[in-house]
Structure formats: structure tokens, C-alpha cells
Short mmCIF file of C-alpha atoms in Angstrom, two decimals:
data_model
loop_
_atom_site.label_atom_id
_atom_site.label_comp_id
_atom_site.label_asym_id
_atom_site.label_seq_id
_atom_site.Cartn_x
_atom_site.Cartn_y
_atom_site.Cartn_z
CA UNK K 1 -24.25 74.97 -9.10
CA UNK K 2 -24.29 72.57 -6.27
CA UNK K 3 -27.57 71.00 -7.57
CA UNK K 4 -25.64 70.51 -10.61
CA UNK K 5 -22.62 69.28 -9.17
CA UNK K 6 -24.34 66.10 -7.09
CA UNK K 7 -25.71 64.66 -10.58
CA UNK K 8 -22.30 65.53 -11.89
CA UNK K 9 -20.35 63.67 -9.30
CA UNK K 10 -22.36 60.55 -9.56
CA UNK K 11 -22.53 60.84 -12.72
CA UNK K 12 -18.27 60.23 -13.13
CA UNK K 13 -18.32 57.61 -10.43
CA UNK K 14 -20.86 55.55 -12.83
CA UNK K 15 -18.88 56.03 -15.72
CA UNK K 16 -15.60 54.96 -13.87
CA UNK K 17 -17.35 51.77 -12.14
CA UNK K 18 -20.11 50.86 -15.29
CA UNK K 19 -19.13 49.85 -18.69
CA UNK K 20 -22.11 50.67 -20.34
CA UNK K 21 -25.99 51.41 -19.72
CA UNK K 22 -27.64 49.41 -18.00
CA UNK K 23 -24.47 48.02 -16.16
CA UNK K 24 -24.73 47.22 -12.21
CA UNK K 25 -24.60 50.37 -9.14
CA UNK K 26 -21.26 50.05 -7.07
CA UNK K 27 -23.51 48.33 -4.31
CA UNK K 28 -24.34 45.59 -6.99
CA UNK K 29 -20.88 45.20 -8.14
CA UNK K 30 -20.05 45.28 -4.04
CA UNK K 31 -22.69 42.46 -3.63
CA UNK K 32 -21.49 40.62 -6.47
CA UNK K 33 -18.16 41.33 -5.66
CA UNK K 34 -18.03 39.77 -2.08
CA UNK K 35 -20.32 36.61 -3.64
CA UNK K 36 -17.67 36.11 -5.39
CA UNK K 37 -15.23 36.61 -2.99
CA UNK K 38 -16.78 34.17 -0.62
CA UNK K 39 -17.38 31.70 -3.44
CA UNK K 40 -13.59 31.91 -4.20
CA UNK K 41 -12.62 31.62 -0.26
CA UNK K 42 -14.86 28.29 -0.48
CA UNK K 43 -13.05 27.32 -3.04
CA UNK K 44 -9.81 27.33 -1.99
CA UNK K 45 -10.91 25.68 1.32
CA UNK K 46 -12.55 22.63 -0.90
CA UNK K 47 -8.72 22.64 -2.85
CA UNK K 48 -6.86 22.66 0.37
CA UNK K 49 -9.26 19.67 2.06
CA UNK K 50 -8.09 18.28 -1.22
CA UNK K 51 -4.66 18.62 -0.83
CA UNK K 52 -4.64 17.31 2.38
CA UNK K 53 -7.12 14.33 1.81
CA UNK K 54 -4.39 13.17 -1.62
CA UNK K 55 -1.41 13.79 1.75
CA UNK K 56 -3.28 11.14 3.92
CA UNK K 57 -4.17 8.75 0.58
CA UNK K 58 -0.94 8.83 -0.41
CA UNK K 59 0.72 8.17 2.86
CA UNK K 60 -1.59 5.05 3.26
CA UNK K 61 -0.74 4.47 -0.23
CA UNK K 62 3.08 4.02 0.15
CA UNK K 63 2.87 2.58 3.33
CA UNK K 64 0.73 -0.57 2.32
CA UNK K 65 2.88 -0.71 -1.13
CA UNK K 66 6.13 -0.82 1.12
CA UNK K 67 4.31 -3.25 3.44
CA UNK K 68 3.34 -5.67 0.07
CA UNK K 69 5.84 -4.66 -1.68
CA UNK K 70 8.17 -7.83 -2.30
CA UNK K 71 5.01 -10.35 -2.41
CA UNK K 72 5.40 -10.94 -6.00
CA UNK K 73 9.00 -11.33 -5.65
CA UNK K 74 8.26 -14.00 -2.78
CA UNK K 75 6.12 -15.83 -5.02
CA UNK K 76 7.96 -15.76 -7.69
CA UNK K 77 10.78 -17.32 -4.84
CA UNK K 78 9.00 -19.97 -3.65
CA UNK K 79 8.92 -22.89 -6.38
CA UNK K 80 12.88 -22.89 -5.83
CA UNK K 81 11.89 -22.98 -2.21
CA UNK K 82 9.96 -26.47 -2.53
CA UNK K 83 12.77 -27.47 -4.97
CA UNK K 84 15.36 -27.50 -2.74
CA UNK K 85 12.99 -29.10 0.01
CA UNK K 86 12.23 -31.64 -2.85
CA UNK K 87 16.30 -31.96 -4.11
CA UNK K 88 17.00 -32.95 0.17
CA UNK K 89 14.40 -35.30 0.91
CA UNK K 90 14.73 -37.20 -2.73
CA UNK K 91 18.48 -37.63 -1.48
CA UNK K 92 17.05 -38.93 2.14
CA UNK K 93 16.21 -41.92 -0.35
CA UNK K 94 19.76 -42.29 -2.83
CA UNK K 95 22.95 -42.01 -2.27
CA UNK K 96 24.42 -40.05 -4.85
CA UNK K 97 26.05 -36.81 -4.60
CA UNK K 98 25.37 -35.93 -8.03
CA UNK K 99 22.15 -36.36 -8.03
CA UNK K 100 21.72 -33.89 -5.09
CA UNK K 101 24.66 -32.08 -7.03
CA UNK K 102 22.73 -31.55 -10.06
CA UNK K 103 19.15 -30.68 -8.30
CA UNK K 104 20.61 -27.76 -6.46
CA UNK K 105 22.96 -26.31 -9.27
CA UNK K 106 18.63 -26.21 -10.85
CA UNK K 107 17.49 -24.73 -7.97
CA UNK K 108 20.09 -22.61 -7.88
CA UNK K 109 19.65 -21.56 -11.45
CA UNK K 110 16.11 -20.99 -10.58
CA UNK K 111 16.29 -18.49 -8.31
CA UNK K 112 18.49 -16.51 -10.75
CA UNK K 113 15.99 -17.01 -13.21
CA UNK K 114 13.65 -15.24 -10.84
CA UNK K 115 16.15 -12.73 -9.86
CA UNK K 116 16.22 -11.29 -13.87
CA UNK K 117 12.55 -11.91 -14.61
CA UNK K 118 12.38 -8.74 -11.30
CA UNK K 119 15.36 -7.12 -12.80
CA UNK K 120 17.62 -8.39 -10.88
CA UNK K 121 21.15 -8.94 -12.53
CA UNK K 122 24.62 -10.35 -11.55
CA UNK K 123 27.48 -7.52 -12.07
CA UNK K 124 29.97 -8.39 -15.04
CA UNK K 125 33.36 -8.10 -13.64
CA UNK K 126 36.10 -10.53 -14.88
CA UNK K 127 37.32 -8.86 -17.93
CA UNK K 128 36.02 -5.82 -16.86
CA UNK K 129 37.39 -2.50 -16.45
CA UNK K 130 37.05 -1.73 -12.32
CA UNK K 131 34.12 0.20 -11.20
CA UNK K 132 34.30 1.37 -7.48
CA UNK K 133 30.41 2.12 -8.74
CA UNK K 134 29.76 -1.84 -8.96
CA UNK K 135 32.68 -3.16 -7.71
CA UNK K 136 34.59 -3.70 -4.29
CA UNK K 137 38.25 -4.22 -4.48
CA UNK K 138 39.27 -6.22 -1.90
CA UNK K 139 43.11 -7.01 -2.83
CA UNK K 140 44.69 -5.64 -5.89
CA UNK K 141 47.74 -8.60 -8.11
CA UNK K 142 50.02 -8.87 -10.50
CA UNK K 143 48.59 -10.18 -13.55
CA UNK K 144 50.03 -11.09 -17.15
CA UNK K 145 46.58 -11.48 -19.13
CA UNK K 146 44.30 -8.30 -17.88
CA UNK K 147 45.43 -4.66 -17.99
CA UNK K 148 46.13 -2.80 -14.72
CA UNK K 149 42.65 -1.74 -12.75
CA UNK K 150 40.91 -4.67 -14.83
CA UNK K 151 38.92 -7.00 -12.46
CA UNK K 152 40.77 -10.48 -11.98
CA UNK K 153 38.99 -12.50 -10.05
CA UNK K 154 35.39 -12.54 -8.63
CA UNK K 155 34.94 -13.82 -4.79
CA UNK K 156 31.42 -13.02 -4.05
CA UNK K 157 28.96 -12.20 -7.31
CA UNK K 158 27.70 -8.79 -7.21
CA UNK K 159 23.66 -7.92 -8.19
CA UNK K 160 22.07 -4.48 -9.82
CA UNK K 161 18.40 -3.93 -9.66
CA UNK K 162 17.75 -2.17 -12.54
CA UNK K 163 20.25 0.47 -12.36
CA UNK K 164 20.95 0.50 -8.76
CA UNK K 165 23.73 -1.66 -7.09
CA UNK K 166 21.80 -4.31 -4.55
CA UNK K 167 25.14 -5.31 -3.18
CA UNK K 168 28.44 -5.01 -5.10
CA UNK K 169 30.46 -7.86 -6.60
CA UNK K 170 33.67 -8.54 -4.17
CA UNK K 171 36.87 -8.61 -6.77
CA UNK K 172 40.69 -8.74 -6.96
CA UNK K 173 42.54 -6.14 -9.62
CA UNK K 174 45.16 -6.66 -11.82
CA UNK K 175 48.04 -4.13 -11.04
CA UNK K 176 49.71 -4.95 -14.53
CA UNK K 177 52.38 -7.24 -15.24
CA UNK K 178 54.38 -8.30 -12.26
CA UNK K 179 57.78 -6.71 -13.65
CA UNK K 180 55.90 -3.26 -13.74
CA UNK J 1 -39.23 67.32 -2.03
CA UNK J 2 -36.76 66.05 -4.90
CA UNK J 3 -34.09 68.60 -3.40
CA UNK J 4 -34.98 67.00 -0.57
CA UNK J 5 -35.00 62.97 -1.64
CA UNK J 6 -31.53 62.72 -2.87
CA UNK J 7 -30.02 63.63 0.49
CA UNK J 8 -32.14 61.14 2.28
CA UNK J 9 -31.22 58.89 -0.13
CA UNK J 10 -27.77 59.11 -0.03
CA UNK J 11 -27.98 59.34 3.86
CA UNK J 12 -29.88 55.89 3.81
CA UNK J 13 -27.06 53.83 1.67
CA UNK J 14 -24.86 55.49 3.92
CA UNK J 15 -25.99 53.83 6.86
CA UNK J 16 -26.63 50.40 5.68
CA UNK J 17 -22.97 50.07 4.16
CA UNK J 18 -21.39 51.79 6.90
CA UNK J 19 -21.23 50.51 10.51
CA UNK J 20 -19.89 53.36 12.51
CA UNK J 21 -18.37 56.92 11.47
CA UNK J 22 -14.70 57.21 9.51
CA UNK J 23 -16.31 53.74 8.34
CA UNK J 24 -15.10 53.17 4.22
CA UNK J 25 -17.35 54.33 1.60
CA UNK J 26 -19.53 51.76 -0.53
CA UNK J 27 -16.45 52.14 -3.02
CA UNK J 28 -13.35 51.37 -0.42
CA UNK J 29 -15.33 48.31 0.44
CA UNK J 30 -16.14 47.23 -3.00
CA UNK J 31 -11.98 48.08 -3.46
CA UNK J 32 -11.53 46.03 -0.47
CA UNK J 33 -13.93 43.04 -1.75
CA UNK J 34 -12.12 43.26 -4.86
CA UNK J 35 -8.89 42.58 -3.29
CA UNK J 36 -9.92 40.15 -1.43
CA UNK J 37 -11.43 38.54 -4.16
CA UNK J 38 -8.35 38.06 -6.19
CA UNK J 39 -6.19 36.82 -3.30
CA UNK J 40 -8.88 34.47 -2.86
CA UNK J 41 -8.81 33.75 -6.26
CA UNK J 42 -4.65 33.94 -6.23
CA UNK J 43 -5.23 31.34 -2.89
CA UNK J 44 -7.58 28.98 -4.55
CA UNK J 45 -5.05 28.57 -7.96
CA UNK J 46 -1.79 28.36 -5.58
CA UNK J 47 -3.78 25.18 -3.99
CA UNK J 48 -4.74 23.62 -6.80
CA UNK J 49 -0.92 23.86 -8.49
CA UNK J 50 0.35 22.52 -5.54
CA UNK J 51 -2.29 19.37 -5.77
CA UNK J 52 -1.39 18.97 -9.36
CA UNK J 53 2.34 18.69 -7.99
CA UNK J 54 1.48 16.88 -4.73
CA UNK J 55 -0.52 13.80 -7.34
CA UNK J 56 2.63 14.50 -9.79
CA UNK J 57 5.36 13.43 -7.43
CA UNK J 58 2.86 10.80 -5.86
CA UNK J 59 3.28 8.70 -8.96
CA UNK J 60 6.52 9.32 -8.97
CA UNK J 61 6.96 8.34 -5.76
CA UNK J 62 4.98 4.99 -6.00
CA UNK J 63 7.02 4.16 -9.84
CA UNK J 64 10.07 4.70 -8.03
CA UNK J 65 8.57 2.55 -4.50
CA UNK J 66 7.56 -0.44 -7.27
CA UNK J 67 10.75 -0.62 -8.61
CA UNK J 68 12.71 -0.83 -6.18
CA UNK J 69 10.49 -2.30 -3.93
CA UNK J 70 12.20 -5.86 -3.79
CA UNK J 71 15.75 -4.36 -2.83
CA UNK J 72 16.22 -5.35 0.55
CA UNK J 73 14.31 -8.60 0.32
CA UNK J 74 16.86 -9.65 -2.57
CA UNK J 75 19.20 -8.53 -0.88
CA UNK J 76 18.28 -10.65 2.25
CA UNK J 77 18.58 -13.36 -0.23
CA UNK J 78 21.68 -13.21 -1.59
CA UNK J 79 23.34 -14.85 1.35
CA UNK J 80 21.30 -17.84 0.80
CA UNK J 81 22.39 -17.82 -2.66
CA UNK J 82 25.78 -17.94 -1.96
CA UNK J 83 25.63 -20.40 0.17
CA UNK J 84 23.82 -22.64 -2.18
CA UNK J 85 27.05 -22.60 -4.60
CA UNK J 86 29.23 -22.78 -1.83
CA UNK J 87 27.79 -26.04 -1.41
CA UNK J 88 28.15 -27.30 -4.65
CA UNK J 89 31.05 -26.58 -5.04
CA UNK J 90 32.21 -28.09 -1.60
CA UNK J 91 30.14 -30.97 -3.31
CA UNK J 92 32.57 -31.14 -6.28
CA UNK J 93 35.88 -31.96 -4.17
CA UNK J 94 33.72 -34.51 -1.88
CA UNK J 95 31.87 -37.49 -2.64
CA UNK J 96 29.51 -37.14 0.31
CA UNK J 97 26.29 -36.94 -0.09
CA UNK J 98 25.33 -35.86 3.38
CA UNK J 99 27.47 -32.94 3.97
CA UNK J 100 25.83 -31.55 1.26
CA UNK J 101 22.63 -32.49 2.27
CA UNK J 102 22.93 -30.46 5.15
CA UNK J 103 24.50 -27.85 3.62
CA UNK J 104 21.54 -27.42 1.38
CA UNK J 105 19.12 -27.84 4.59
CA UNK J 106 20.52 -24.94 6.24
CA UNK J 107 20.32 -23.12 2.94
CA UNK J 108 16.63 -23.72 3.20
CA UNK J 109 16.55 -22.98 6.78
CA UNK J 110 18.33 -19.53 6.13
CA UNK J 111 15.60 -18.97 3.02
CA UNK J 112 12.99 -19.60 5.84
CA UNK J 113 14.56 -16.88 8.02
CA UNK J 114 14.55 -14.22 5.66
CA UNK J 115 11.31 -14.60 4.69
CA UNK J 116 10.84 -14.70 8.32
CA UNK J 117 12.68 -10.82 8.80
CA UNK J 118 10.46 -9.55 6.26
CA UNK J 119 7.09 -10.95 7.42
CA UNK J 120 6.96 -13.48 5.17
CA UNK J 121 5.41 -16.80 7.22
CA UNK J 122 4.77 -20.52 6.60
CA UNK J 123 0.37 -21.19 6.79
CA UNK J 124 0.06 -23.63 9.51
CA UNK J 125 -1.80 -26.80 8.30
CA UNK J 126 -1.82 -30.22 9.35
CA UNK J 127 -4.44 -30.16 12.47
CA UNK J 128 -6.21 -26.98 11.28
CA UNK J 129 -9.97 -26.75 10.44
CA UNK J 130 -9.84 -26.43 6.61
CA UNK J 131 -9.86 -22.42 5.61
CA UNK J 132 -10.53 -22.00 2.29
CA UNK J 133 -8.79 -18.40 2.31
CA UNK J 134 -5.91 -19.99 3.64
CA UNK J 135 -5.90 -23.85 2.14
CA UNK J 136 -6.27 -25.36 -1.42
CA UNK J 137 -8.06 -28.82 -0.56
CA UNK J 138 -6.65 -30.71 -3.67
CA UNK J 139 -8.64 -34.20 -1.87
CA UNK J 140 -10.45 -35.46 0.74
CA UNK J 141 -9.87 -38.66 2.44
CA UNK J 142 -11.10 -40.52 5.15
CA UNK J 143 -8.94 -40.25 8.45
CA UNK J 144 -9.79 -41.81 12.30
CA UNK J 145 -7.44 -39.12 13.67
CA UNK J 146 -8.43 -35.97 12.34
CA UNK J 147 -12.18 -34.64 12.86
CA UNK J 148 -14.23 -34.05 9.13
CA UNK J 149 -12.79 -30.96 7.17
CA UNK J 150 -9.72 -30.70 9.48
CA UNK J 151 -6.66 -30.54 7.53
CA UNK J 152 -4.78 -33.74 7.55
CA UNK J 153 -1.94 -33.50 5.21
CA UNK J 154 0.41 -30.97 3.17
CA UNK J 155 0.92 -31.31 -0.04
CA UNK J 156 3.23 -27.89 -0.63
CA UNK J 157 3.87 -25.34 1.60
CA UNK J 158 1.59 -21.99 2.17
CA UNK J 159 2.76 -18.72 2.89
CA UNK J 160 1.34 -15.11 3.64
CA UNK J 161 2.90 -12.07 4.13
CA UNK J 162 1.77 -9.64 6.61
CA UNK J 163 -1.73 -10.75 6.53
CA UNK J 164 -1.90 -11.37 2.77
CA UNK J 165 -1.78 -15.18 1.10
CA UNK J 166 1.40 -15.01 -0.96
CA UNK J 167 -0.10 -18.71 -1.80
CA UNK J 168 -2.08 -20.86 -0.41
CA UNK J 169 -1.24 -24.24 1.46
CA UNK J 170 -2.28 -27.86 -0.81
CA UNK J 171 -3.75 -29.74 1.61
CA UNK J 172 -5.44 -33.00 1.75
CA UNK J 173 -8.39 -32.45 3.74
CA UNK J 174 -10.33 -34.97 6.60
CA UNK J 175 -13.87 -36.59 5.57
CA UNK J 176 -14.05 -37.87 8.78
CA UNK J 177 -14.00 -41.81 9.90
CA UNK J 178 -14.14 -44.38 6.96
CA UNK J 179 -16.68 -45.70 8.59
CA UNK J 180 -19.21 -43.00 8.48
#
């Protein structure tokens, strides 16, 4: 009986461990077993050297972006940059106010020019309903023609850069007709 | 002798697998490589999700840096802008040509500064020795002041940011004496 029961006993540990003839002894599935452990410990080391070389990339990454960031923008700047230099020095030479007049109200249409070709946009706000969003109140009137809370009067133009305020327009409200 | 053999055997396996007494059987360890295994295995896939999401919110990051990137620098220039109309329209109710003048200078004085805060700086030219990563020689001309390939006059301004040619000075460039 216990002659019989050793062959027995391996016997039902093969069948638990093996899936059919032929199949590997526990210390082969062991072996194979801490390969692959070992294999799957290397691994995850070469994924977290990874993860932390992609960190360090992207920190340079973002740091020389921020550090370049508005060069195209400065480019794009500096033709209304010589413009103006040019619009001063051509009125070293003349006399006329106009002249200088008109050469600036360019340049200054130039750099708006550049402003929307990066996105850059003036706020609407006469007409417009107020928007403490986009708009800064900075005295509230009377007014006939708009509605109350209606933007009046613009003192200093607001800008959006795409959707995000870059500073917002300075504005005086209506607060409805002055018998109100 | 087999009666004898399987003991031995057994005994043998025993003692390779097994460093000291109470020491786990061949199938706790293969249990424990298993384990191990999969929580290396569980390790190496948490690593790699989290570099998929690390790369993921890198673009995001850098889309978002892009566009918005020119924010403050526009916003540095606004000032500038509003002083340019201001003068204008000062222009409009005066028939002087120099107060506007040098209202417009200091416009482009106040340009100059901001590019100033944000690195943003003029090439120096006249007097230098010609650098082609720097300079665009549009000529050459003789000059009894100015050694040969020294740069002797500028045509339009330069700038770099940081260490980065936002765009190169136009210069005329030194041959040396006419005589030579």
C-alpha cells in the first residue's frame, strides 16, 4: 500500500500541474516560471526608465517651447517695427502732420493685422450686451439709445487670444434711460 | 534498489530546491514564482498605461503651450498699441508734426523695451566682423574706416531672441580700402 501510494501521490500532483502528456515537471514549470518572472521584472524596469526618460524629454521640451515660444509672433512684429522707424525719420525730412498721421494709423493697422493672423482679436463691446467675462466696467450712465447693462462706450480696446481674454476691454454701461 | 531509488531521488530534488529545513516545497515556490510573476506582469502593464498617459497629456500640454504661447508677449504689447492711437489721435486736434513725432518715437522706444523684458534683443552691427549667422551682407563696398568684411552699415534692424536669430541684420559689408 505505501509503494502504491508514492506513484499515486505524484501521480495527482502531475495531473493538477500538467495539461497533458508530455507537459513540463513542476521544477520545469518553476524554472520557466521564474524566467519569466525575471523577464517580466526587466520589463517593467525598461517601462519605468521609459517613463522617466519621456518626464525629463518633456520637461526640456516645454521649457525650450516656453523659452521660443513668441519668436514667430516677434517676427511677425517686426516689419511694423521698421515702419514706424521708417514713418519718424521720413517726417525728420517734411513737415506734414498727415503724412506722419497717415504712416502710423498703417503701422498701426499692421500690427493688428499681425495680432489676428496669431489669433489675436479686439473684444466687441459697443452695442454689446456686458460681459464681466470680456469686459471691465469702469463707470456705469444713463443712456437713451442702448438698453441697461449694454456697453456704451469703449476707453481702452480689449484683446482675446483664441478663446482666452489677453486683457479685457475697459467700458462704460448704460443704466437705461435717465428717467428710469 | 528501485525501492530504494525513488527515496534518493526525491531526497536529492529536495535539497537542491530547498535551502534550509521548514524551507517551501518545489510547489510553494513555483506558487510563489507564479505570483510574483503576475505582479510583475500587473507592474510592467501599470507602467506602460501610465507612459501612454504621461505622452497623452504631453501633447496636450505642448497644443495648449503653442497656443497660448504668445499671451504675455501680446500682452506686453498692447501698451504700445495704445499709445500709438493715442497719438494719432492727439495728432488730429494738433497740427504739429513734432509732438507726434515724438510721440511715435517713444512708441518705438517702448516696442524696444518689451522685446527687451522678454529676451528679445537688437544684433549689434555697424563695427562688427561680418557673421554670417548673425548678418545678411546685401553689398560690399569699399570703406577707409572699417577693416575688410567688418560690417559698415545697417540696412534693417536684426534681432534674436534668447540665443536664436528671430532675423538677421542687412548689412552692407567692408571690402576694405578703395585703393586695394
Amino acid at each position: 500500500m505505501t509503494d502504491m501510494e508514492q506513484p499515486e501521490d505524484i501521480q495527482n500532483q502531475t495531473e493538477e500541474t500538467e495539461a497533458a502528456e508530455g507537459s513540463p515537471t513542476v521544477e520545469e514549470q518553476l524554472e520557466t516560471a521564474l524566467a519569466e518572472r525575471d523577464e517580466n521584472q526587466n520589463r517593467f524596469l525598461r517601462s519605468q526608465a521609459e517613463l522617466d526618460n519621456t518626464r525629463k524629454r518633456h520637461q526640456r521640451e516645454l521649457a525650450e517651447l516656453r523659452q521660443y515660444a513668441a519668436a514667430p509672433f516677434v517676427q511677425a512684429m517686426l516689419p511694423a517695427l521698421d515702419n514706424l522707424k521708417r514713418a519718424v525719420e521720413a517726417a525728420e525730412n517734411a513737415d506734414n502732420v498727415s503724412d506722419l498721421k497717415q504712416g502710423v494709423e498703417m503701422v498701426a493697422k499692421q500690427i493688428l493685422d499681425v495680432f489676428a493672423q496669431h489669433n489675436v482679436k479686439a473684444i466687441e463691446a459697443v452695442g454689446q450686451p456686458f460681459d464681466p467675462n470680456r469686459h471691465e466696467a469702469l463707470q456705469q450712465m444713463p443712456s437713451e439709445e442702448y438698453p441697461p447693462m449694454t456697453v456704451i462706450q469703449e476707453l481702452e480696446q480689449g484683446f482675446i487670444l483664441n478663446d482666452r481674454v489677453v486683457r479685457p476691454s475697459k467700458v462704460i454701461v448704460s443704466s437705461g434711460p435717465a428717467g428710469n
